[in-house]
Coordinates of C-alpha atoms and ligand atoms in Angstrom, one line a residue:
X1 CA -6.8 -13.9 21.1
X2 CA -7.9 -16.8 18.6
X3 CA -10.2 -15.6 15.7
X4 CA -13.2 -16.6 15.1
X5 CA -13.4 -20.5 12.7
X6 CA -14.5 -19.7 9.6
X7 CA -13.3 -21.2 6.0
X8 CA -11.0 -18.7 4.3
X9 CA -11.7 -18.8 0.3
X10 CA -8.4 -17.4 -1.4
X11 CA -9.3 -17.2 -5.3
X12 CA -5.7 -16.9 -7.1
X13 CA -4.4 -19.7 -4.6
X14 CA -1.9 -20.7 -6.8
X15 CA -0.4 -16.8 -7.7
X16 CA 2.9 -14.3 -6.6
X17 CA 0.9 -12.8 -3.7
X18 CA -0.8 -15.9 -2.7
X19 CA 2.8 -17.3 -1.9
X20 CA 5.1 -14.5 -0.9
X21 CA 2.3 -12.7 1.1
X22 CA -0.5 -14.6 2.3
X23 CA 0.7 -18.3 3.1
X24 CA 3.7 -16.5 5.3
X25 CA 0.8 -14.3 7.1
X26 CA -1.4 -16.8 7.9
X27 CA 1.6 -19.3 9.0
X28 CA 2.1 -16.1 11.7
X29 CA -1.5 -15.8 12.7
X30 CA -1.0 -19.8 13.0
X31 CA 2.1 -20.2 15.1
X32 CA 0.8 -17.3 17.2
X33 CA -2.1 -19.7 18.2
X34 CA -4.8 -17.1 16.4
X35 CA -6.5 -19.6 14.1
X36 CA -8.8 -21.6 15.6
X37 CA -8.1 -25.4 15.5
X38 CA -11.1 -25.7 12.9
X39 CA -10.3 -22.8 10.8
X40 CA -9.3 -24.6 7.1
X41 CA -8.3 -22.5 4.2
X42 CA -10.1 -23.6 0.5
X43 CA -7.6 -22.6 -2.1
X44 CA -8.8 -22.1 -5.4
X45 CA -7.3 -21.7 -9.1
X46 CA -6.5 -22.4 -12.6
X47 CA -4.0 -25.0 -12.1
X48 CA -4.5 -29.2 -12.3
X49 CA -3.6 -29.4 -8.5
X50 CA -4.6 -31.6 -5.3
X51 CA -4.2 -30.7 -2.1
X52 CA -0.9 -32.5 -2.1
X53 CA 1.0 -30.3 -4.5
X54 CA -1.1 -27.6 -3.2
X55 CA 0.3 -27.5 0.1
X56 CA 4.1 -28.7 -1.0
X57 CA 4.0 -25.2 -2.2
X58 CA 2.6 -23.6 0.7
X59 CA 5.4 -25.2 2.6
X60 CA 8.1 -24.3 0.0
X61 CA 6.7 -19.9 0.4
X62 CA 6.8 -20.4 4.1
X63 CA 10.3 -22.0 4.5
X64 CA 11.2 -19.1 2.2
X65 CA 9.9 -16.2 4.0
X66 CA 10.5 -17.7 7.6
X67 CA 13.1 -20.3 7.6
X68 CA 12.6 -21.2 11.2
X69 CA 9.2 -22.2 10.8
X70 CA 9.5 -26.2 10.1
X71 CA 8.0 -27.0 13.9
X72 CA 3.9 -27.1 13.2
X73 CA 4.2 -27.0 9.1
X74 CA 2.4 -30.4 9.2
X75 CA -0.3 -28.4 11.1
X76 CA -0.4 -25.8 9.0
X77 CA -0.7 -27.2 6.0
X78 CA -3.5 -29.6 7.0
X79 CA -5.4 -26.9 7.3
X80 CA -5.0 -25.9 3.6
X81 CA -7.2 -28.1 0.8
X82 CA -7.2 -26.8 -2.8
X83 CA -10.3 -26.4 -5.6
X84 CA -9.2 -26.2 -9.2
X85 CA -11.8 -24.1 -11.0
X86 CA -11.7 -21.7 -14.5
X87 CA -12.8 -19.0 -12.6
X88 CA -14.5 -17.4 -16.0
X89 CA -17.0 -20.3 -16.1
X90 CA -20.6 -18.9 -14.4
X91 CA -21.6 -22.6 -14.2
X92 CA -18.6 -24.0 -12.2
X93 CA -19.2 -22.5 -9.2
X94 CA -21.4 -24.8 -8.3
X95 CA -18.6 -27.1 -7.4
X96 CA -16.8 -24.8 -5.9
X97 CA -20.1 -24.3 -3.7
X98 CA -20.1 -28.0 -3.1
X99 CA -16.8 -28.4 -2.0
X100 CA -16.7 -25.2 0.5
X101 CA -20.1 -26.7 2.2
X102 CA -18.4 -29.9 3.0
X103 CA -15.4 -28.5 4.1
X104 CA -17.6 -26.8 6.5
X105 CA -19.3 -29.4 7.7
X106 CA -16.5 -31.6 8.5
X107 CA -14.8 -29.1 10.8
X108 CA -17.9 -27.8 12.2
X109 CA -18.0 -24.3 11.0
X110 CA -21.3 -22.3 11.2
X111 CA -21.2 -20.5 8.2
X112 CA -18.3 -17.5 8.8
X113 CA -16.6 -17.0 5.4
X114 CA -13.3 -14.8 4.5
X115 CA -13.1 -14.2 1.0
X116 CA -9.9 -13.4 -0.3
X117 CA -9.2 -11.8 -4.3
X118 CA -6.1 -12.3 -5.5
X119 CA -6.5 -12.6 -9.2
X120 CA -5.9 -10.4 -11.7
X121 CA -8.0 -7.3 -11.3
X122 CA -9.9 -8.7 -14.8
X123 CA -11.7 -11.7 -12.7
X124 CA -12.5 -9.8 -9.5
X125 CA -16.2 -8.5 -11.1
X126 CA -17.3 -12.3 -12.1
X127 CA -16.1 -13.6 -9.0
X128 CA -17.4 -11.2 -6.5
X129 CA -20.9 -11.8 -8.3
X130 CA -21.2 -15.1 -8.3
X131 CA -19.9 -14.9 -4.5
X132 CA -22.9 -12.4 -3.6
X133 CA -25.4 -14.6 -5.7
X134 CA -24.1 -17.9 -4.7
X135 CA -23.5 -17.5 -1.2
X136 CA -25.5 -15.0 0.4
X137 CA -24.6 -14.6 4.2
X138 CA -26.1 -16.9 6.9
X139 CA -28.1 -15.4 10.0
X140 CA -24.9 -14.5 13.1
X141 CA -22.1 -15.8 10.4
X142 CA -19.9 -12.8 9.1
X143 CA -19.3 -13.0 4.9
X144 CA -16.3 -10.9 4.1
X145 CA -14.4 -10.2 0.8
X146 CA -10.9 -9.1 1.0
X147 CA -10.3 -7.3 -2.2
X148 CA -7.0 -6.8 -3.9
X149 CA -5.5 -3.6 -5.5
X150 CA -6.1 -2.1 -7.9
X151 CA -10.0 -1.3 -7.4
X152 CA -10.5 -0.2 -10.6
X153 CA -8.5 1.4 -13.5
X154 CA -9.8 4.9 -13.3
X155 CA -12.6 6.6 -11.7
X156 CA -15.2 5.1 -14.1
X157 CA -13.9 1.7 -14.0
X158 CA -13.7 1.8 -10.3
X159 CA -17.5 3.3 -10.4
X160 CA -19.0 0.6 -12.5
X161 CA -16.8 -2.1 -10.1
X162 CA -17.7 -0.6 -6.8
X163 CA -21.9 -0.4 -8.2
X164 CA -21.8 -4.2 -9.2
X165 CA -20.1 -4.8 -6.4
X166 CA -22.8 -3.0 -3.6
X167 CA -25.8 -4.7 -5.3
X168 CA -24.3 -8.3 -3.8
X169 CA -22.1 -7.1 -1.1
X170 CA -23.0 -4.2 1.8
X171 CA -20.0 -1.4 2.5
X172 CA -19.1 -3.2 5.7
X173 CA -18.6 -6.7 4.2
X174 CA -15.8 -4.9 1.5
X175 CA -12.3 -4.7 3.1
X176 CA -10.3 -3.3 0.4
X177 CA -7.0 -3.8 0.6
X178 CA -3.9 -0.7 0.5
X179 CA -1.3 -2.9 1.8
X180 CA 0.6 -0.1 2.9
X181 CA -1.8 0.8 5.3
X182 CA -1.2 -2.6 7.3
X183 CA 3.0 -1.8 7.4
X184 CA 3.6 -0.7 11.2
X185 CA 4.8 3.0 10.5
X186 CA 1.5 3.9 9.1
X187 CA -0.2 2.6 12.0
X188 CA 2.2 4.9 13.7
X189 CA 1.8 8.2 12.1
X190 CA -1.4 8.7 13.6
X191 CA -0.1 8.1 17.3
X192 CA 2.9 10.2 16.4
X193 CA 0.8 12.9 15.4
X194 CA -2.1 13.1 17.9
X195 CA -0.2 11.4 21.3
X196 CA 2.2 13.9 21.3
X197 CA 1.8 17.4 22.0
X198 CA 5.2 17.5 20.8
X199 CA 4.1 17.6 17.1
X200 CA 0.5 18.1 16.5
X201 CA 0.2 21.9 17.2
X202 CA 3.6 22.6 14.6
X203 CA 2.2 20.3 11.8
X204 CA 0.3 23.6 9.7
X205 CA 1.8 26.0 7.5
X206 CA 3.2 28.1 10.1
X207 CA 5.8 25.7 11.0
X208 CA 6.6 23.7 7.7
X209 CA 8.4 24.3 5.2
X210 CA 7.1 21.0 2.5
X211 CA 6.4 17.0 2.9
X212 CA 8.7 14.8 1.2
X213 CA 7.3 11.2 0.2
X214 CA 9.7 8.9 -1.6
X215 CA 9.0 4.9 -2.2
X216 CA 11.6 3.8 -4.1
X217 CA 12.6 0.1 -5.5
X218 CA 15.5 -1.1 -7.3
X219 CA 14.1 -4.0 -9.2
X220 CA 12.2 -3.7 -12.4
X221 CA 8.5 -5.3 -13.9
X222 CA 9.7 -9.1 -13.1
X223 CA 7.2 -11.2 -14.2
X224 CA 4.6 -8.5 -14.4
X225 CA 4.5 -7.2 -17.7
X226 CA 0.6 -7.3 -18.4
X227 CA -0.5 -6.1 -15.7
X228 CA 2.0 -3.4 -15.1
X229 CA 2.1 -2.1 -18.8
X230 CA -1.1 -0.9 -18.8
X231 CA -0.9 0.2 -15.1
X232 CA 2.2 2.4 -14.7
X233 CA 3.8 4.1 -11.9
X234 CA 1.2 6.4 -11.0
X235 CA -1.8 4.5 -11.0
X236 CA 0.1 1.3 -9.5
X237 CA 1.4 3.4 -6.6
X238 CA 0.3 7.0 -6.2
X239 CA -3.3 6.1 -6.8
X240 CA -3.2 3.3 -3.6
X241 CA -0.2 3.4 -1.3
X242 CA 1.5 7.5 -1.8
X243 CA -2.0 8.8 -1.9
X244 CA -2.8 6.9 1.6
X245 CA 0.5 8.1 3.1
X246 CA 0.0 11.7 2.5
X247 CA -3.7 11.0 3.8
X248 CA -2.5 10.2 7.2
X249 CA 0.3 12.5 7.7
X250 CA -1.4 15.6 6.4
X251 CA -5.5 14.9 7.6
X252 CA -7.0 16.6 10.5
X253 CA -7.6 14.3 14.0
X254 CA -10.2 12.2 13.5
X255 CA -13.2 13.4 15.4
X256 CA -13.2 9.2 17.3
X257 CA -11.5 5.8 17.2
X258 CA -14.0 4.4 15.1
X259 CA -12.9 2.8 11.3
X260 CA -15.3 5.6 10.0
X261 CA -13.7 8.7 11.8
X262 CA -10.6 7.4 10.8
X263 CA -11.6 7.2 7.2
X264 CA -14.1 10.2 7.2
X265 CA -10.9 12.6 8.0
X266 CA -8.6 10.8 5.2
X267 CA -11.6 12.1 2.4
X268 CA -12.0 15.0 3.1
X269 CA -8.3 15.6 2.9
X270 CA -7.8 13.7 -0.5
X271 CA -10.7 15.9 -1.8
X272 CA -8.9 18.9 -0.8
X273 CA -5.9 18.3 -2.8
X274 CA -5.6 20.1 -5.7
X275 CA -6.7 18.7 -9.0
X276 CA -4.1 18.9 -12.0
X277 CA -4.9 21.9 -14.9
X278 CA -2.7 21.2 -17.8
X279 CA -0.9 24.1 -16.6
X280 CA -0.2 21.9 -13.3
X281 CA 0.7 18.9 -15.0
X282 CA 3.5 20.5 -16.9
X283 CA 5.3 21.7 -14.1
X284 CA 4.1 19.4 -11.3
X285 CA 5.0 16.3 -12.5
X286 CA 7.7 14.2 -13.7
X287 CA 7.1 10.6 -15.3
X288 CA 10.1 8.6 -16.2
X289 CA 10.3 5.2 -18.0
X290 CA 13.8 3.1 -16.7
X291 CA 16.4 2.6 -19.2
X292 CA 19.1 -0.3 -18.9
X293 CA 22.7 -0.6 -17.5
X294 CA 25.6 -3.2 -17.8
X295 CA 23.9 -5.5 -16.4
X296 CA 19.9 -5.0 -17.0
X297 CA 17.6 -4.4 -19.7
X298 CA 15.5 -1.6 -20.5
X299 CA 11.9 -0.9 -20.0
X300 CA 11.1 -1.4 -23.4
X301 CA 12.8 -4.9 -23.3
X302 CA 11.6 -6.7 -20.8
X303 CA 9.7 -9.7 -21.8
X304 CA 6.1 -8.9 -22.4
X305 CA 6.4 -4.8 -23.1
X306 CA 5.7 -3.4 -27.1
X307 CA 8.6 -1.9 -27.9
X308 CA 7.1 1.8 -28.2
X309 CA 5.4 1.4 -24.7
X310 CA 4.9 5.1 -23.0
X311 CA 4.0 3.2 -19.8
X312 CA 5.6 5.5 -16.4
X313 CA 7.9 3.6 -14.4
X314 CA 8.8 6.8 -12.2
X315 CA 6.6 9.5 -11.0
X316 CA 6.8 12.4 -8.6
X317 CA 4.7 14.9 -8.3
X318 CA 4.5 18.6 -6.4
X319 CA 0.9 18.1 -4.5
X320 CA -1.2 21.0 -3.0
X321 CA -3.7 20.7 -0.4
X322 CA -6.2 23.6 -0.4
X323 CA -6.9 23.6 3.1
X324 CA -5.8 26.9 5.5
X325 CA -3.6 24.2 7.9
X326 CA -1.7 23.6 4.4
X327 CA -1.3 26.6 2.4
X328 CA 1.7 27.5 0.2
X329 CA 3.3 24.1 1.8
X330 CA 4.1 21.5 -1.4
X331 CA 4.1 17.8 -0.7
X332 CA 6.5 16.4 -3.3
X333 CA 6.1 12.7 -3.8
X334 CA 8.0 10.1 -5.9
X335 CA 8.4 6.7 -6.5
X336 CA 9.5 4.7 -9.1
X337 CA 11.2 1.0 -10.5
X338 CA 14.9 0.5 -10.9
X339 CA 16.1 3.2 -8.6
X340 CA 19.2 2.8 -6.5
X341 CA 18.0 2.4 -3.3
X342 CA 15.4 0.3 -1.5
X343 CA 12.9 2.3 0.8
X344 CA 10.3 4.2 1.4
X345 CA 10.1 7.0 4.3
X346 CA 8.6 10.5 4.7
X347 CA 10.7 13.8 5.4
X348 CA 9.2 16.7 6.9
X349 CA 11.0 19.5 6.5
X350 CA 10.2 22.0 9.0
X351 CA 10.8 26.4 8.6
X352 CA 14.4 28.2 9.7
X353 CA 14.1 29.2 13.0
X354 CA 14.1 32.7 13.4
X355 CA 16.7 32.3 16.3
X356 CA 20.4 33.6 14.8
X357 CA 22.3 30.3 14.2
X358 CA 25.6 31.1 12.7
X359 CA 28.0 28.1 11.3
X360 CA 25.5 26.0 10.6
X361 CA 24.4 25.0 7.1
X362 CA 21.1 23.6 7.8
X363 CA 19.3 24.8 10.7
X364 CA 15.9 23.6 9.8
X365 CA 14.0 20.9 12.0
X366 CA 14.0 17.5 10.3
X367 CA 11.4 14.8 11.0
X368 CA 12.1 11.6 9.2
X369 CA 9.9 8.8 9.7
X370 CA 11.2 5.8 8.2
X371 CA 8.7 3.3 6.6
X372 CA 11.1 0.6 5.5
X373 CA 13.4 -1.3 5.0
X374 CA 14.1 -0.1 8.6
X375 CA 11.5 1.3 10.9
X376 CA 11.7 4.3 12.7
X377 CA 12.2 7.6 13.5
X378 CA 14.6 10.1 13.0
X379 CA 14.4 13.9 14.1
X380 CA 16.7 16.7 13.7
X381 CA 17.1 19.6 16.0
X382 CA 19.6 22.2 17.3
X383 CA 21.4 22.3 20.3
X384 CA 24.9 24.1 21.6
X385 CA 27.8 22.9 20.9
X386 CA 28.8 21.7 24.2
X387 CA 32.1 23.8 25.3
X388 CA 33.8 27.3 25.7
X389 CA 31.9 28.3 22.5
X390 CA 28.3 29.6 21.2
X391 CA 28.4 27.6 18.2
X392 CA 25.3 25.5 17.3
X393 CA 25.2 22.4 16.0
X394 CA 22.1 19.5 15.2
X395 CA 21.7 16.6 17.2
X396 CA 19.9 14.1 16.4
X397 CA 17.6 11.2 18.0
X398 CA 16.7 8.0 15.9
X399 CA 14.9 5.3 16.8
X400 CA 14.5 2.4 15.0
X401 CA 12.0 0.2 16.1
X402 CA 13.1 -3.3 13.7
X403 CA 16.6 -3.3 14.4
X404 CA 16.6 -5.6 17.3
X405 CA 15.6 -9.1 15.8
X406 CA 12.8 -9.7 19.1
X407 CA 10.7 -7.0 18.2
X408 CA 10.1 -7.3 14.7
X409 CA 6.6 -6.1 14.0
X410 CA 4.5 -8.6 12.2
X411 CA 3.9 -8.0 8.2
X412 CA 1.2 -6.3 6.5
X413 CA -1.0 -9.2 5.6
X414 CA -0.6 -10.6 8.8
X415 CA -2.4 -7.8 10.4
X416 CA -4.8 -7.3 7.5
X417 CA -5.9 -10.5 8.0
X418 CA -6.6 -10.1 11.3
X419 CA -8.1 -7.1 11.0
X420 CA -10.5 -7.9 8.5
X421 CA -11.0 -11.4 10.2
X422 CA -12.3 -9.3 13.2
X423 CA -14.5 -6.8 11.0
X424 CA -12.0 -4.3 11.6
X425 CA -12.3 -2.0 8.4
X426 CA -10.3 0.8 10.1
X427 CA -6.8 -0.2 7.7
X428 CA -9.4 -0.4 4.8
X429 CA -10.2 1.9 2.3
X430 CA -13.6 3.2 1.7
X431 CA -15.5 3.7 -1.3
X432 CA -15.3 7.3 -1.7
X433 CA -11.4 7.5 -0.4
X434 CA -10.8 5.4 -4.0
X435 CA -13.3 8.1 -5.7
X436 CA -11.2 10.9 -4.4
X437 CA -8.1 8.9 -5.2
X438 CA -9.1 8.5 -8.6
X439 CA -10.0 12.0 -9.5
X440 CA -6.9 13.3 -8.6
X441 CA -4.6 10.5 -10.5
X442 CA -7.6 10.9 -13.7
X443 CA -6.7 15.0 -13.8
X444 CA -3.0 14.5 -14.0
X445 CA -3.8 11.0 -16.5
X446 CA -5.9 13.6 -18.8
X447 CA -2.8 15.2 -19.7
X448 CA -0.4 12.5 -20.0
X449 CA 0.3 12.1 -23.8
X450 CA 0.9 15.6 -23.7
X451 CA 3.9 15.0 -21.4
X452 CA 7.5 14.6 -21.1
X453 CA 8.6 10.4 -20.4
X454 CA 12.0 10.7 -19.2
X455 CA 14.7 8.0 -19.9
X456 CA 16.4 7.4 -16.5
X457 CA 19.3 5.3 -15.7
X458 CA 18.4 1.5 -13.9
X459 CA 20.3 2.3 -10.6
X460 CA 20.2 6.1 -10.6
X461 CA 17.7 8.3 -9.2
X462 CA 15.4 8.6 -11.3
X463 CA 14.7 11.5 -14.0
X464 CA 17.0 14.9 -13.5
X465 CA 13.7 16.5 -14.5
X466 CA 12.2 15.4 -10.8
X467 CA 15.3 17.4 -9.0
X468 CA 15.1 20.6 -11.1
X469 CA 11.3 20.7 -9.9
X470 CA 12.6 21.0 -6.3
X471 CA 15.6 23.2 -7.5
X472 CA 12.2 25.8 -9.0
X473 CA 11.4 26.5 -5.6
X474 CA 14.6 26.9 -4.0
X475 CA 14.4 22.9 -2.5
X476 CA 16.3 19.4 -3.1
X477 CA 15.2 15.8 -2.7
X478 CA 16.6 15.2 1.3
X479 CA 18.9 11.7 1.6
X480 CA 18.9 11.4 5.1
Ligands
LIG1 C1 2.3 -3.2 -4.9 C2 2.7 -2.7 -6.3 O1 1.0 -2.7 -4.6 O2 3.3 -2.6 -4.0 C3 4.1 -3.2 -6.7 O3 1.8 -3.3 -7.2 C4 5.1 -2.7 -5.6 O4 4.5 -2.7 -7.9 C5 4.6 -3.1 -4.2 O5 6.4 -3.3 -5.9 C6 5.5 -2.5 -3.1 O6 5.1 -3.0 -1.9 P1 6.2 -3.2 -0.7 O7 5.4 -3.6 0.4 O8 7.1 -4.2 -1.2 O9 6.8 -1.8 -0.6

C-alpha cells in the first residue's frame, strides 16, 4: 500500500545513521512502490552541501547496504533535496521554513510532514521547539516527529525534555524511536507468546527456571567517543533496547491490539521490576570497561576518551520482577563492546522435569529465540532414544526464518518508517515506558562509583565477575 505524500524533514541529514540506516530504509519503502510519486525528502545539516553532493552520498549508503539497487537510484535520489542550516541558530529557521513550503508546493503536498531527529541528543530540545513553534500542524495534514535515542540522560533530563517537548507537540504526534523494537523477532515475541497455547500458560514461575538476555558486539566506540563516554553501556543499551526486550517477553497479554494496550502492559511490567538498593547493586551487577589485544586498542585509548575514563562498556545485570507470574525467577541480562561474538537472542531456561531421565546431562526445556544475526527459533525438548533402549535424549527444532535469501525480513527503520508514516505508535515508546526505564537504570547509576569496573579482554566474554554471578545461584551463561 503507498503512504500517504508528505515531505519527510531529516535534521542530521548528513550523519552515521542518516546513511547506514535511513537512506537504505527509505530506498526499500521506495523500490517496494510505498512512497508516493510526490513524496520528496528535505535533508538538513551542518555541512556546505547542494543537493548534488547531497544525493552522491545517498547513492554511495545505498549501493553499500544493497548492492543490487542501481535500477531506480535516479528516482530515488530525485526525490532527495538538501538545506544547510546551524541548527543552533533560533533565527535560521526561517529559511529552512522557506524552503520546506516550496518544496511543498511544487509537488503538490497538502501539508503532511515527517519529522525525523537524528542529531546528537544536545540539539533535539532547540529543534523540536522551533518545529512546534514554527510549524504548527495544518487542519487533515498529520505533523509527526520521529525522535532518536537516547530520550534523555536520566530520569530528570528526560523529564525536563519530554515537558518542553508536550507544550509544542501532543503524545500522539511523538514516535520515539527503540530501534530494537522495529527488528522482526520482537515483533514476534508477542505472537509466539499469545498465538500459541503451546507457551503462554508455562511462561510463570511454575515452569521457569530464569531469562537469559545477551546483546553482544564485537567492535568497539568507532567514531563515537563523545557521545558514548558519557553514555556507557547501561544507559546506551539497557536503558532503550534490553529494557524493551525483557518488557515483551515477560509482560502480561495486552488487554487489545491497540498501540496503547500494547504499551500499557509493557509499564506496568517495567514498574514492577525491582529497583537496585546498594545492597543489589553489589551483587546484581557487573560493569566492565574493554581492554586491548594484539591487534586493538583499549578503552582508554581510543581516540576521544580521557585517559582515567570509568565509562561501562559491558553490563549485565540479575533483574527481578515483583510480580506473582515471576517470583524467585532472575532475568540476567548482558551486553557489552568488544565481545567475541556478534548477536543478540534470548534463552529461556525452563525447570527439570520431574519425570526420571537418566543419562542425560541437561534435561531442562530450552527456548531460544534468536534476534540476530540469524532469526529464529530454537527449542529444546526430550524425547526417547529411538531403539531397543529407554534412554532419553533432546531433540531439537530450529527455525530460522533469514536463512533463505527470499524471505529476508525488511530492516528496522524500514518498518519504523512506515509505521510511524501511518500513525502507527504501537513499535513506539511512550512517555511513561522511558520514566520507568529511567528509574530503574538511575537506582543502579546511584551506586555506580561505589562499584567494581572490570578490565575485560577485546574478544573474550566479557568480565569473569558476570559468570561467577550465575555460578552464585547454581547457573551459567547458556551458548546455544
Ligand atoms: C544503538 C547503540 O542504539 O544500538 C549502539 O547506540 C549499538 O551502541 C546499536 O551498537 C546496536 O544496534 P544493532 O541493531 O546493530 O544491534
Amino acid at each position: 500500500m503507498t503512504l500517504e505524500p508528505a515531505i519527510m524533514l531529516i535534521f542530521g541529514s548528513t550523519g552515521d545513521l542518516s546513511h547506514k540506516k535511513l537512506y537504505p530504509a527509505l530506498y526499500a519503502l521506495h523500490a517496494a512502490n510505498r512512497l508516493a510519486d510526490n513524496t520528496v525528502v528535505l535533508g538538513i545539516g551542518r555541512r556546505d552541501w547542494d543537493d548534488g553532493r547531497y544525493r552522491e552520498s545517498i547513492a554511495a549508503a545505498v549501493r553499500s547496504a544493497e548492492p543490487a539497487a542501481e535500477k531506480t537510484m535516479a528516482d530515488f535520489t530525485g526525490r532527495f533535496f538538501y538545506h544547510c542550516l546551524d541548527m543552533s541558530d533560533k533565527t535560521a529557521y526561517n529559511s529552512l521554513w522557506h524552503k520546506a513550503g516550496q518544496l511543498e508546493k511544487l509537488h503538490h503536498l497538502q501539508g503532511n510532514r515527517l519529522y525525523f531527529l537524528a542529531t546528537a541528543p544536545d540539539h533535539f530540545p532547540l529543534i523540536t521547539r522551533q518545529l512546534g513553534l514554527g510549524q504548527p500542524a495544518i487542519p487533515g495534514c498529520f505533523r509527526r516527529l520521529m525522535i532518536e535515542k537516547p530520550f534523555g540522560a536520566d530520569l530528570s533530563t528526560a523529564r525536563a525534555f519530554n515537558k518542553q517537548l508536550r507544550q509544542v507537540f501532543a503524545e500522539d504526534e511523538i514516535f520515539r524511536i527503540d530501534h530494537y523494537l522495529g527488528k522482526e523477532m520482537l515483533q514476534n515475541i508477542l505472537v509466539l507468546r499469545f498465538a500459541n497455547q503451546l507457551f503462554e500458560p508455562a511462561w510463570n514461575c511454575h515452569h521457569i527456571d530464569h531469562i537469559q538476555v545477551s546483546v553482544t558486539e564485537p567492535f568497539g566506540i568507532e567514531q563515537r567517543a563523545g557521545y558514548y563516554d558519557k553514555s556507557g553501556a547501561l544507559r546506551d543499551m539497557v536503558q532503550s533496547h534490553l529494557l524493551q526486550l525483557v518488557a515483551l517477553l515477560t509482560m502480561d497479554q495486552p488487554s487489545g491490539e491497540q498501540a496503547d494496550d500494547i504499551r500499557d502492559a509493557k509499564v506496568r511490567l517495567l514498574r514492577a521490576i525491582r529497583l537496585f538498593s546498594r545492597e543489589a547493586a553489589e551483587t546484581d551487577v557487573v560493569m566492565g570497561q574493554y581492554d586491548g589485544d594484539e591487534r586493538r586498542r583499549p578503552y582508554l585509548k581510543e581516540d576521544g576518551i580521557p585517559p582515567d575514563s570509568r565509562t561501562e562498556t559491558y553490563a549485565a545485570l540479575r533483574l527481578w520482577i515483583d510480580q506473582g507470574r515471576w517470583q524467585g525467577v532472575p532475568v540476567y541480562v548482558r551486553t557489552g563492546k568488544r565481545l567475541q561474538r556478534h548477536l543478540a537472542k534470548i534463552t529461556i531456561v525452563f525447570k527439570e522435569p520431574s519425570y526420571d531421565i537418566q543419562d542425560q546431562d541437561d534435561r531442562r526445556n530450552i527456548l531460544v529465540i534468536r534476534i540476530q544475526p540469524e532469526e529464529g527459533i530454537d527449542l529444546r525438548f526430550n524425547i526417547k532414544q529411538p531403539g531397543m533402549t529407554n534412554a532419553v535424549t533432546q531433540a531439537r527444532m530450529n527455525i530460522c526464518q533469514n536463512c533463505d535469501p527470499l524471505t529476508q525480513s525488511p530492516q528496522a527503520y524500514e518498518k519504523l518508517i512506515h509505521d510511524a508514516w501511518q500513525g502507527d505508535l504501537s513499535l513506539f515508546t511512550r512517555w511513561d515506558e522511558i520514566e520507568a526505564t529511567w528509574t530503574l537504570i538511575d537506582s543502579i547509576r546511584l551506586w555506580r562509583a561505589k562499584l567494581p569496573l572490570y578490565l575485560y579482554r577485546s574478544g573474550s566474554d566479557g568480565p569473569v565477575a558476570a559468570d561467577r554471578m550465575l555460578e552464585r545461584d547454581g547457573r551459567a551463561w547458556l551458548d546455544l
